[in-house]
Amino acid sequence: MQRVTKKQPPSNKMLLSKAIGLVILTLILFFIWDMSKTNMQAADQKTEMSVSSEFRDTSKSLKAKDDSSKTLDAHFKVNHNKKITDQTIFLTFDDGPSATSNQLLDVLKAHQVKATFFMLGPQIKEYPAAVKRLHKEGHQVGLHGITHDVKRFYQKSDSPVNEMKENQRILGSVTGEYTPLVRTPYGSVPHLTNEQKTRLKQKGFIYWDWTIDSLDWKYKSSKYVPEVLNQLQVLETKYPKEPKIILLHDQPATATYLNSLITQLKAKGYTFEVLDKTMKPFQQ
């Protein structure tokens, strides 16, 4: 008779070993899945960074600036009553009027040159006769605000537009002209925010920057004349189609050497015009 061996149940030790093996296998599978997911996310992130980095590519930014400058001369030919070419200079004077204004106007009149004056409200009140004269002699009037204080002018979203509205009212009361042309103190960069730009535009104001800084505010001497000529040469070489808008100031040294500047610019074949609301403004 064959003897039957009774089957023994698995020991606790064996069951524990199998459980540990199952846990290890589960952890390995989870690790593999997690690594795969991480690699996919890294690939997506790399793609996002690649796309956004295109906006930081300086070569593309420079090309965009170069392309835009090629169209600027067309923008300045909207008013067909003016003879504006690549050889046209726009002289602009900030911070006036002042006790120097008549000296500036005498030089401009002697050369039969017109300029654009971005003036401050309090100064207009103090020198209304100079404002009436420059307006009568065909120069362009513009607005430069009230305070000329960075902290106050750019303090709130509506600070610039409020100052320009008051400036416009003061200038209009003297000349009868309510010009929309403005230049913000120290230029639009870097202080003028997008919201402030929108507020100005909504109220019909057109802000202008410049392409040549004479640095007359820094030199306060004849040194600003060669500075302008040097910057002009660089502008002609790198961006010949960009408008030649020169930043000057209504101050004694500028008036003293303005004759020299205009004489040398004329000798180089440049002509002069004023900015107006029919033109597309140059903005940094």
Tab-separated table of N, CA, C and O in Angstrom, residues 91 101-115 133 137 139 255 258-260 262-263 266 272:
chain	number	residue	atom	x	y	z
A	91	LEU	N	15.095	120.018	-34.720
A	91	LEU	CA	15.632	120.592	-33.490
A	91	LEU	C	14.507	120.680	-32.471
A	91	LEU	O	13.439	121.236	-32.757
A	101	SER	N	15.185	132.229	-23.976
A	101	SER	CA	14.370	131.898	-25.155
A	101	SER	C	14.532	132.891	-26.296
A	101	SER	O	14.647	132.500	-27.464
A	102	ASN	N	14.534	134.170	-25.992
A	102	ASN	CA	14.650	135.168	-27.062
A	102	ASN	C	15.983	135.066	-27.793
A	102	ASN	O	16.057	135.302	-29.005
A	103	GLN	N	17.050	134.715	-27.068
A	103	GLN	CA	18.349	134.525	-27.715
A	103	GLN	C	18.298	133.329	-28.672
A	103	GLN	O	18.822	133.392	-29.789
A	104	LEU	N	17.666	132.249	-28.232
A	104	LEU	CA	17.477	131.089	-29.115
A	104	LEU	C	16.682	131.484	-30.359
A	104	LEU	O	17.038	131.132	-31.488
A	105	LEU	N	15.605	132.221	-30.126
A	105	LEU	CA	14.737	132.623	-31.243
A	105	LEU	C	15.452	133.552	-32.213
A	105	LEU	O	15.213	133.495	-33.431
A	106	ASP	N	16.348	134.395	-31.698
A	106	ASP	CA	17.112	135.286	-32.578
A	106	ASP	C	18.005	134.481	-33.523
A	106	ASP	O	18.096	134.786	-34.719
A	107	VAL	N	18.663	133.460	-32.992
A	107	VAL	CA	19.546	132.614	-33.814
A	107	VAL	C	18.730	131.849	-34.848
A	107	VAL	O	19.086	131.790	-36.027
A	108	LEU	N	17.623	131.273	-34.420
A	108	LEU	CA	16.771	130.521	-35.341
A	108	LEU	C	16.226	131.421	-36.450
A	108	LEU	O	16.173	131.033	-37.627
A	109	LYS	N	15.848	132.636	-36.083
A	109	LYS	CA	15.321	133.574	-37.067
A	109	LYS	C	16.390	133.980	-38.073
A	109	LYS	O	16.122	134.084	-39.282
A	110	ALA	N	17.606	134.209	-37.589
A	110	ALA	CA	18.706	134.595	-38.482
A	110	ALA	C	18.989	133.504	-39.518
A	110	ALA	O	19.364	133.797	-40.654
A	111	HIS	N	18.802	132.249	-39.118
A	111	HIS	CA	19.057	131.122	-40.034
A	111	HIS	C	17.795	130.674	-40.764
A	111	HIS	O	17.855	129.748	-41.578
A	112	GLN	N	16.680	131.301	-40.461
A	112	GLN	CA	15.381	130.906	-41.030
A	112	GLN	C	15.104	129.419	-40.776
A	112	GLN	O	14.696	128.670	-41.669
A	113	VAL	N	15.336	129.026	-39.544
A	113	VAL	CA	15.135	127.639	-39.119
A	113	VAL	C	14.001	127.577	-38.092
A	113	VAL	O	13.924	128.414	-37.195
A	114	LYS	N	13.134	126.585	-38.244
A	114	LYS	CA	12.041	126.382	-37.294
A	114	LYS	C	12.376	125.212	-36.380
A	114	LYS	O	13.049	124.256	-36.776
A	115	ALA	N	11.887	125.282	-35.138
A	115	ALA	CA	12.160	124.235	-34.151
A	115	ALA	C	10.893	123.911	-33.369
A	115	ALA	O	9.874	124.604	-33.485
A	133	ARG	N	5.901	134.900	-28.894
A	133	ARG	CA	6.813	135.190	-30.006
A	133	ARG	C	7.146	133.927	-30.800
A	133	ARG	O	7.050	133.934	-32.033
A	137	GLU	N	6.199	133.210	-34.696
A	137	GLU	CA	7.254	133.052	-35.704
A	137	GLU	C	7.257	131.669	-36.348
A	137	GLU	O	8.151	131.353	-37.142
A	139	HIS	N	7.230	128.505	-34.952
A	139	HIS	CA	7.808	127.335	-34.302
A	139	HIS	C	6.690	126.462	-33.735
A	139	HIS	O	5.591	126.944	-33.464
A	255	ALA	N	22.091	128.282	-26.268
A	255	ALA	CA	21.822	129.444	-27.118
A	255	ALA	C	23.112	130.051	-27.654
A	255	ALA	O	23.192	130.453	-28.830
A	258	LEU	N	24.404	127.742	-30.491
A	258	LEU	CA	23.427	127.242	-31.461
A	258	LEU	C	23.769	127.677	-32.875
A	258	LEU	O	23.589	126.919	-33.835
A	259	ASN	N	24.281	128.897	-33.032
A	259	ASN	CA	24.671	129.388	-34.354
A	259	ASN	C	25.710	128.465	-34.993
A	259	ASN	O	25.621	128.125	-36.176
A	260	SER	N	26.688	128.043	-34.196
A	260	SER	CA	27.730	127.148	-34.695
A	260	SER	C	27.138	125.807	-35.122
A	260	SER	O	27.498	125.264	-36.183
A	262	ILE	N	23.982	125.056	-36.083
A	262	ILE	CA	23.161	125.171	-37.289
A	262	ILE	C	24.027	125.411	-38.517
A	262	ILE	O	23.792	124.835	-39.596
A	263	THR	N	25.045	126.256	-38.380
A	263	THR	CA	25.940	126.549	-39.505
A	263	THR	C	26.609	125.276	-40.016
A	263	THR	O	26.683	125.032	-41.231
A	266	LYS	N	24.023	122.904	-41.711
A	266	LYS	CA	23.689	123.393	-43.058
A	266	LYS	C	24.816	123.095	-44.041
A	266	LYS	O	24.560	122.747	-45.204
A	272	PHE	N	15.818	121.740	-42.138
A	272	PHE	CA	15.183	121.711	-40.823
A	272	PHE	C	13.663	121.770	-40.930
A	272	PHE	O	13.127	122.490	-41.781
